[in-house]
CSV table of C-alpha atoms and ligand atoms in Angstrom, one decimal:
chain,number,residue,atom,x,y,z
A,1,MET,CA,47.5,10.6,32.8
A,2,THR,CA,48.5,12.4,29.5
A,3,SER,CA,47.7,16.1,29.1
A,4,LYS,CA,45.5,15.1,26.1
A,5,THR,CA,43.4,12.8,28.3
A,6,LYS,CA,43.2,15.3,31.1
A,7,SER,CA,42.0,18.0,28.7
A,8,SER,CA,39.4,15.6,27.2
A,9,ILE,CA,38.1,14.8,30.6
A,10,GLU,CA,37.8,18.5,31.4
A,11,ARG,CA,36.0,19.1,28.1
A,12,MET,CA,33.5,16.4,28.7
A,13,ARG,CA,33.0,17.5,32.3
A,14,LYS,CA,32.1,21.0,31.0
A,15,HIS,CA,29.6,19.4,28.6
A,16,ILE,CA,28.0,17.4,31.3
A,17,GLU,CA,27.9,20.3,33.7
A,18,GLU,CA,26.2,22.3,31.1
A,19,PHE,CA,23.4,19.8,30.7
A,20,PRO,CA,20.8,21.7,32.7
A,21,ARG,CA,21.5,25.0,30.9
A,22,LEU,CA,21.5,23.4,27.4
A,23,LEU,CA,18.0,22.0,27.9
A,24,ALA,CA,16.4,25.4,27.2
A,25,SER,CA,19.3,27.3,25.7
A,26,HIS,CA,18.3,26.8,22.1
A,27,PRO,CA,14.5,26.6,22.2
A,28,ILE,CA,12.6,25.4,19.1
A,29,GLU,CA,12.0,28.2,16.6
A,30,ASP,CA,8.4,29.6,16.5
A,31,GLU,CA,8.2,29.1,12.7
A,32,ILE,CA,9.0,25.4,13.1
A,33,LEU,CA,6.3,25.0,15.8
A,34,LYS,CA,3.9,26.8,13.4
A,35,LYS,CA,4.7,24.3,10.7
A,36,CYS,CA,4.2,21.4,13.2
A,37,ARG,CA,0.8,22.9,14.1
A,38,LEU,CA,-0.2,23.2,10.5
A,39,ALA,CA,0.8,19.5,9.8
A,40,SER,CA,-1.2,18.5,12.9
A,41,LYS,CA,-4.3,20.4,11.9
A,42,LYS,CA,-4.1,19.0,8.4
A,43,GLY,CA,-4.1,15.6,10.0
A,44,ILE,CA,-1.2,13.1,10.1
A,45,ASP,CA,-1.4,9.3,10.6
A,46,GLY,CA,1.7,9.0,12.7
A,47,ILE,CA,5.2,10.3,13.4
A,48,CYS,CA,8.5,8.5,12.6
A,49,LEU,CA,11.6,9.5,14.6
A,50,LEU,CA,14.8,8.7,12.8
A,51,GLY,CA,18.2,8.6,14.3
A,52,MET,CA,21.1,6.5,15.5
A,53,GLY,CA,23.3,6.3,18.7
A,54,GLY,CA,23.5,9.5,20.7
A,55,SER,CA,21.0,11.2,18.4
A,56,SER,CA,18.4,8.5,18.8
A,57,ILE,CA,18.4,8.8,22.6
A,58,ALA,CA,16.3,12.0,22.4
A,59,ASN,CA,13.8,10.2,20.2
A,60,GLN,CA,13.6,7.3,22.7
A,61,TYR,CA,12.9,9.8,25.6
A,62,VAL,CA,10.2,11.5,23.6
A,63,ILE,CA,8.4,8.3,22.7
A,64,ALA,CA,8.6,7.1,26.3
A,65,LEU,CA,7.2,10.4,27.6
A,66,LEU,CA,4.3,10.7,25.1
A,67,ARG,CA,3.5,7.0,24.8
A,68,GLU,CA,0.2,7.2,26.7
A,69,ARG,CA,-0.9,10.7,25.6
A,70,ALA,CA,-0.2,10.6,21.9
A,71,ARG,CA,-3.3,9.6,19.9
A,72,ILE,CA,-1.2,8.7,16.8
A,73,PRO,CA,1.6,6.1,16.5
A,74,LEU,CA,5.1,7.2,17.3
A,75,LEU,CA,7.6,5.0,15.6
A,76,LEU,CA,11.3,4.7,16.5
A,77,VAL,CA,13.5,4.1,13.5
A,78,GLN,CA,17.2,3.1,14.0
A,79,ASP,CA,17.7,1.7,10.6
A,80,TYR,CA,18.2,2.3,6.8
A,81,THR,CA,14.5,1.9,5.9
A,82,LEU,CA,11.1,3.0,7.1
A,83,PRO,CA,8.5,0.5,8.3
A,84,GLY,CA,6.1,-0.4,5.4
A,85,CYS,CA,3.1,1.3,7.2
A,86,VAL,CA,4.7,4.7,6.8
A,87,THR,CA,2.8,6.6,4.1
A,88,LYS,CA,2.8,10.2,2.9
A,89,ASN,CA,0.4,11.0,5.7
A,90,TYR,CA,3.2,10.6,8.3
A,91,ALA,CA,5.5,13.3,9.6
A,92,VAL,CA,9.1,12.2,9.8
A,93,ILE,CA,11.7,13.9,12.1
A,94,ALA,CA,15.3,13.0,11.2
A,95,VAL,CA,17.7,13.6,14.1
A,96,SER,CA,21.4,13.4,13.4
A,97,TYR,CA,23.9,15.6,15.3
A,98,SER,CA,26.5,15.4,12.5
A,99,GLY,CA,23.9,15.2,9.7
A,100,ASN,CA,26.1,12.5,8.1
A,101,THR,CA,24.8,9.3,9.5
A,102,GLU,CA,24.1,6.9,6.6
A,103,GLU,CA,21.2,5.0,8.1
A,104,THR,CA,19.4,8.2,9.0
A,105,LEU,CA,20.1,9.8,5.6
A,106,ALA,CA,18.8,6.7,3.8
A,107,ALA,CA,15.5,6.5,5.8
A,108,PHE,CA,15.2,10.3,5.4
A,109,SER,CA,15.5,10.0,1.6
A,110,GLU,CA,12.8,7.3,1.6
A,111,ALA,CA,10.5,9.6,3.6
A,112,THR,CA,11.1,12.4,1.1
A,113,CYS,CA,10.4,10.1,-1.8
A,114,LYS,CA,7.1,8.9,-0.1
A,115,GLY,CA,6.0,12.6,0.2
A,116,CYS,CA,6.0,12.6,4.0
A,117,ASP,CA,6.2,15.9,5.9
A,118,VAL,CA,9.9,16.0,6.6
A,119,PHE,CA,11.6,17.7,9.6
A,120,SER,CA,15.2,17.6,10.7
A,121,VAL,CA,17.3,18.4,13.7
A,122,THR,CA,21.0,18.6,13.0
A,123,SER,CA,24.2,20.7,13.5
A,124,GLY,CA,25.0,20.4,9.8
A,125,GLY,CA,26.4,17.8,7.4
A,126,LYS,CA,24.4,16.4,4.4
A,127,LEU,CA,21.1,16.4,6.3
A,128,ALA,CA,21.3,20.2,6.6
A,129,GLU,CA,21.6,20.4,2.8
A,130,LEU,CA,18.5,18.4,2.1
A,131,HIS,CA,15.1,19.9,1.8
A,132,SER,CA,13.1,19.7,5.1
A,133,VAL,CA,11.8,21.9,7.9
A,134,LYS,CA,15.1,22.3,9.7
A,135,SER,CA,16.1,23.1,13.2
A,136,LYS,CA,19.8,23.8,13.7
A,137,ILE,CA,21.9,23.1,16.8
A,138,PRO,CA,25.4,24.3,17.6
A,139,VAL,CA,28.5,22.4,16.3
A,140,ASN,CA,31.5,20.9,18.1
A,141,ILE,CA,29.7,18.9,20.7
A,142,PRO,CA,29.9,15.0,20.9
A,143,PRO,CA,26.5,13.8,19.8
A,144,ARG,CA,25.9,12.1,23.1
A,145,ALA,CA,26.6,15.3,25.0
A,146,ALA,CA,24.1,17.2,22.8
A,147,LEU,CA,21.1,15.2,24.3
A,148,PRO,CA,19.6,18.2,26.1
A,149,LEU,CA,19.9,20.3,22.9
A,150,LEU,CA,18.3,17.6,20.8
A,151,LEU,CA,15.6,16.9,23.3
A,152,GLY,CA,14.8,20.7,23.6
A,153,LYS,CA,13.9,20.5,19.9
A,154,VAL,CA,12.4,17.1,19.3
A,155,LEU,CA,10.1,17.1,22.3
A,156,PRO,CA,8.2,20.3,21.5
A,157,MET,CA,8.1,19.3,17.8
A,158,THR,CA,6.6,15.9,18.5
A,159,GLU,CA,4.2,17.3,21.1
A,160,THR,CA,2.9,19.9,18.7
A,161,LEU,CA,2.6,17.4,15.8
A,162,CYS,CA,0.5,15.3,18.2
A,163,GLY,CA,-1.7,18.3,18.9
A,164,LEU,CA,-0.4,18.4,22.5
A,165,PRO,CA,0.9,21.5,24.4
A,166,ALA,CA,4.6,21.9,24.2
A,167,SER,CA,6.5,21.2,27.4
A,168,ASN,CA,8.2,24.2,29.1
A,169,LEU,CA,11.8,23.1,29.7
A,170,ILE,CA,13.0,26.4,31.3
A,171,PRO,CA,12.1,25.6,34.9
A,172,LEU,CA,14.1,22.3,34.6
A,173,GLU,CA,17.4,24.1,34.6
A,174,ALA,CA,17.1,25.3,38.2
A,175,LYS,CA,15.5,22.0,39.3
A,176,LEU,CA,18.4,20.0,37.9
A,177,GLU,CA,20.9,22.3,39.6
A,178,SER,CA,19.2,21.7,42.9
A,179,TYR,CA,19.1,17.9,42.4
A,180,ARG,CA,22.8,18.0,41.6
A,181,LYS,CA,23.5,19.4,45.1
A,182,ASP,CA,21.7,16.3,46.5
A,183,TRP,CA,24.1,13.9,44.8
A,184,LYS,CA,26.8,15.0,47.1
A,185,SER,CA,24.8,13.5,50.0
A,186,SER,CA,23.8,10.5,48.0
A,187,SER,CA,24.6,7.1,49.5
A,188,VAL,CA,25.6,5.7,46.1
A,189,THR,CA,29.2,6.3,45.5
A,190,ILE,CA,31.5,5.8,42.5
A,191,LYS,CA,33.1,2.8,44.3
A,192,GLU,CA,29.8,1.0,43.9
A,193,PHE,CA,30.1,1.3,40.1
A,194,ALA,CA,33.9,0.8,39.7
A,195,ASP,CA,35.2,-2.7,39.2
A,196,TYR,CA,31.8,-4.0,38.2
A,197,ILE,CA,29.9,-4.3,34.9
A,198,PRO,CA,26.7,-2.4,35.4
A,199,LEU,CA,23.4,-3.8,34.2
A,200,PHE,CA,21.0,-0.9,34.1
A,201,ILE,CA,17.4,-2.0,34.6
A,202,GLY,CA,14.5,0.3,33.8
A,203,ALA,CA,10.8,0.3,32.9
A,204,GLU,CA,8.4,2.8,31.3
A,205,THR,CA,10.1,6.2,31.3
A,206,MET,CA,13.2,4.8,33.1
A,207,ALA,CA,13.9,2.3,30.2
A,208,PRO,CA,15.5,4.9,27.9
A,209,VAL,CA,17.4,6.4,30.9
A,210,ALA,CA,18.8,2.9,31.6
A,211,TYR,CA,19.7,2.5,28.0
A,212,ARG,CA,21.4,6.0,27.9
A,213,ALA,CA,23.4,5.1,31.0
A,214,LYS,CA,24.7,1.9,29.4
A,215,CYS,CA,25.7,3.8,26.3
A,216,GLN,CA,27.4,6.6,28.2
A,217,ILE,CA,29.5,4.1,30.1
A,218,ASN,CA,30.3,2.3,26.9
A,219,GLU,CA,31.3,5.5,25.0
A,220,ASN,CA,32.7,7.7,27.8
A,221,ALA,CA,34.4,5.2,30.1
A,222,LYS,CA,35.1,2.6,27.3
A,223,ARG,CA,33.7,-0.2,29.5
A,224,GLU,CA,31.2,-2.9,29.2
A,225,ALA,CA,27.7,-2.0,30.4
A,226,PHE,CA,24.4,-3.5,29.7
A,227,PHE,CA,20.7,-2.6,29.9
A,228,SER,CA,17.4,-4.4,30.3
A,229,GLN,CA,13.8,-3.4,30.4
A,230,LEU,CA,11.0,-4.6,32.6
A,231,PRO,CA,8.5,-6.2,32.4
A,232,GLU,CA,10.1,-8.1,29.4
A,233,ALA,CA,13.3,-9.1,31.2
A,234,ASN,CA,11.2,-10.9,33.9
A,235,HIS,CA,10.2,-13.4,31.2
A,236,ASN,CA,13.7,-14.5,30.1
A,237,GLU,CA,16.8,-12.7,31.4
A,238,LEU,CA,15.9,-13.3,35.1
A,239,GLU,CA,16.4,-17.0,34.6
A,240,GLY,CA,19.9,-16.4,33.3
A,241,PHE,CA,21.4,-14.8,36.5
A,242,SER,CA,23.7,-17.2,38.2
A,243,LYS,CA,25.8,-17.0,41.4
A,244,ASP,CA,29.0,-17.1,39.2
A,245,ALA,CA,28.5,-13.6,37.8
A,246,LYS,CA,27.7,-11.8,41.0
A,247,CYS,CA,31.3,-10.7,41.5
A,248,ARG,CA,31.4,-9.0,38.1
A,249,LEU,CA,27.9,-7.8,37.4
A,250,ARG,CA,26.1,-5.1,39.3
A,251,PRO,CA,22.4,-4.6,38.6
A,252,VAL,CA,21.4,-0.9,38.9
A,253,MET,CA,17.7,-0.5,39.2
A,254,LEU,CA,16.3,2.9,38.1
A,255,ARG,CA,13.0,3.7,40.0
A,256,SER,CA,10.5,6.3,39.1
A,257,ASN,CA,8.0,7.8,41.6
A,258,HIS,CA,5.5,7.7,38.8
A,259,GLU,CA,5.9,4.0,38.1
A,260,ARG,CA,2.7,1.9,37.9
A,261,MET,CA,2.1,-0.4,40.9
A,262,GLU,CA,2.7,-3.5,38.8
A,263,ILE,CA,6.1,-2.2,37.8
A,264,GLY,CA,7.0,-1.4,41.5
A,265,LYS,CA,6.1,-5.0,42.5
A,266,ARG,CA,8.2,-6.4,39.7
A,267,MET,CA,11.2,-4.2,40.6
A,268,ASN,CA,11.0,-5.3,44.3
A,269,ALA,CA,10.5,-9.0,43.4
A,270,THR,CA,13.4,-8.9,40.9
A,271,LYS,CA,15.6,-7.4,43.5
A,272,ASP,CA,14.7,-10.0,46.1
A,273,ILE,CA,15.6,-12.8,43.6
A,274,LEU,CA,18.9,-11.1,42.7
A,275,ASP,CA,19.7,-10.5,46.4
A,276,ASP,CA,19.1,-14.2,47.2
A,277,LEU,CA,21.7,-15.1,44.5
A,278,GLY,CA,24.2,-12.8,46.2
A,279,TYR,CA,24.0,-9.8,43.7
A,280,ASP,CA,24.6,-6.4,45.3
A,281,CYS,CA,21.9,-4.3,43.6
A,282,ILE,CA,22.0,-0.6,43.5
A,283,VAL,CA,18.6,1.1,43.5
A,284,LEU,CA,18.5,4.7,42.2
A,285,ARG,CA,15.3,6.5,42.9
A,286,ALA,CA,14.4,9.7,41.0
A,287,PRO,CA,14.0,12.8,43.1
A,288,LYS,CA,10.7,13.2,44.9
A,289,GLY,CA,8.2,15.6,43.5
A,290,ALA,CA,9.8,15.7,40.0
A,291,THR,CA,7.7,15.4,36.8
A,292,GLN,CA,8.4,12.4,34.6
A,293,LEU,CA,10.6,14.5,32.4
A,294,GLY,CA,12.3,16.0,35.5
A,295,GLU,CA,13.0,12.5,36.8
A,296,MET,CA,14.4,11.3,33.5
A,297,MET,CA,16.7,14.4,33.2
A,298,ALA,CA,17.8,14.1,36.9
A,299,LEU,CA,18.9,10.5,36.6
A,300,THR,CA,20.4,11.0,33.2
A,301,HIS,CA,22.5,13.9,34.4
A,302,TYR,CA,23.7,11.9,37.4
A,303,LEU,CA,24.6,8.8,35.4
A,304,ASP,CA,26.3,10.9,32.8
A,305,MET,CA,28.6,12.2,35.5
A,306,ILE,CA,29.2,8.7,36.8
A,307,SER,CA,30.4,7.7,33.3
A,308,LEU,CA,32.8,10.6,33.3
A,309,ILE,CA,34.2,9.7,36.8
A,310,LEU,CA,34.7,6.1,35.6
A,311,ALA,CA,36.7,7.4,32.6
A,312,GLU,CA,38.7,9.6,34.9
A,313,ARG,CA,39.5,6.8,37.3
A,314,ASN,CA,40.9,4.7,34.5
A,315,ASP,CA,42.7,7.4,32.5
A,316,ILE,CA,40.3,7.1,29.6
A,317,ASP,CA,39.7,9.8,27.0
A,318,PRO,CA,35.9,10.3,27.2
A,319,MET,CA,35.7,12.6,24.1
A,320,THR,CA,36.9,10.3,21.4
A,321,VAL,CA,35.2,7.1,20.1
A,322,PRO,CA,38.0,5.4,18.1
A,323,LYS,CA,36.3,2.1,17.6
A,324,ILE,CA,33.1,3.7,16.3
A,325,GLU,CA,35.2,6.0,14.1
A,326,ARG,CA,37.2,3.0,12.8
A,327,LEU,CA,34.0,1.1,11.9
A,328,LYS,CA,32.5,4.2,10.2
A,329,GLY,CA,35.8,4.5,8.3
A,330,ARG,CA,35.6,0.9,7.1
A,331,LEU,CA,32.1,1.5,5.7
A,332,GLU,CA,32.9,4.6,3.7
B,415,LIG,C1,27.6,9.6,20.4
B,415,LIG,C2,28.1,9.0,19.2
B,415,LIG,C3,27.4,8.1,18.3
B,415,LIG,C4,26.6,8.9,17.3
B,415,LIG,C5,26.1,8.0,16.2
B,415,LIG,C6,25.2,8.7,15.2
B,415,LIG,O1,28.3,10.6,20.9
B,415,LIG,O2,29.2,9.4,18.9
B,415,LIG,O3,26.5,7.3,19.1
B,415,LIG,O4,25.6,9.6,17.9
B,415,LIG,O5,27.1,7.4,15.6
B,415,LIG,O6,25.8,9.9,14.7
B,415,LIG,P1,25.0,11.3,14.7
B,415,LIG,O7,24.5,11.5,16.1
B,415,LIG,O8,25.9,12.3,14.3
B,415,LIG,O9,23.8,11.0,13.7
C-alpha cells in the first residue's frame, strides 16, 4: 500500500469515527429556525429538498423520517428542474456540500425566479454567494462524510418548516458510541462482505440507509454495490434472482424494529425465497430500543465503516473519486 493510500484511509477513518460527534457539533442557527418558523406560520404548500449525491442523502433521510408526520408534501429533487407543481408558496432547501453542483444550482435558480422561500446548506462555492437563508458547514470534508453535519441542519429546518418540533440530536452521540462497542461482538464480519457484490435491501426508514450503504461502497471502496427497496422490489426484482448469481451477489437486508408488520412479513418471505435459491443473505437488525433516527444513524455508521474496511483490504484510496471528478471535468 502506498503512503498516500494509507494516509487517505486514515483520513476517512477519522471522518467516519467522528460521525457521532458531528451530528450535533454544528447545530442549526437560532435565527434560521426563526425564519423557518415564520415561513411555516405564514403557510407553505410544500417543501422541496434539492441536492445530488452525498448531499442528497441527508434529504432522503429527512423525507423518510417525516413522511408520515408532515402535513405538507416533501419533494426530493435530484435534477436540474423543479416539478411543475412547485409554486412561490413552496419552501426550497438547496443542499450542496461544495455549493458548486450544477443540477442543484439550476433548480435553486428556478426556485428563486419563482419567488419561493429559499434556504441553503453548504460549505461555500457559488451557492454561498446566492441570496437565501444560509446555513454554513465546515470545509474540507468529502460530501459523503459530511452526512451528519448536513442532517443536523436539514432535519430541524424541515421539521420547523412543517410546524413540527425540532429533533434533539445531542443524545445520539453517546448512543452511537455505545452501539459502536456492540459491533465488536457482532456476528457479521467483514469476510461476509468481501468477495461479494452486496445488494442492500431496505424498506421505509431503512430504504435510504440501504441506498447510502450502496453509495458508500461505490465511492469509498470503488466496488459494485446495489440497492433495492421493498415492497416495490417484491413486484419485479424478486423474479430476476437466479441460482447463477448466488456466488457473486450477497443480499444484505436492513431491518428496523419499527417496521410495519407487512414489511416484516415481506422481508422474511423474500429471505426464504432467496435462501431456497442458495443465496447467503445477511440480515442486519437495528439496535433494540433505538428511535427511528437512532436506528438509521446506527446502521449508517456501521456500514460506513464496512465501506472503509473494504477499501483498506483492497488498497483503495477512499478519499478521492477520480471517475466522478473526470465526469464533472468533461461537463465544464
Ligand atoms: C460524495 C460525492 C458526491 C457529491 C455530489 C454532489 O462524497 O463526492 O456524491 O456529493 O457529486 O456534490 P455536492 O455534495 O458538493 O453538491
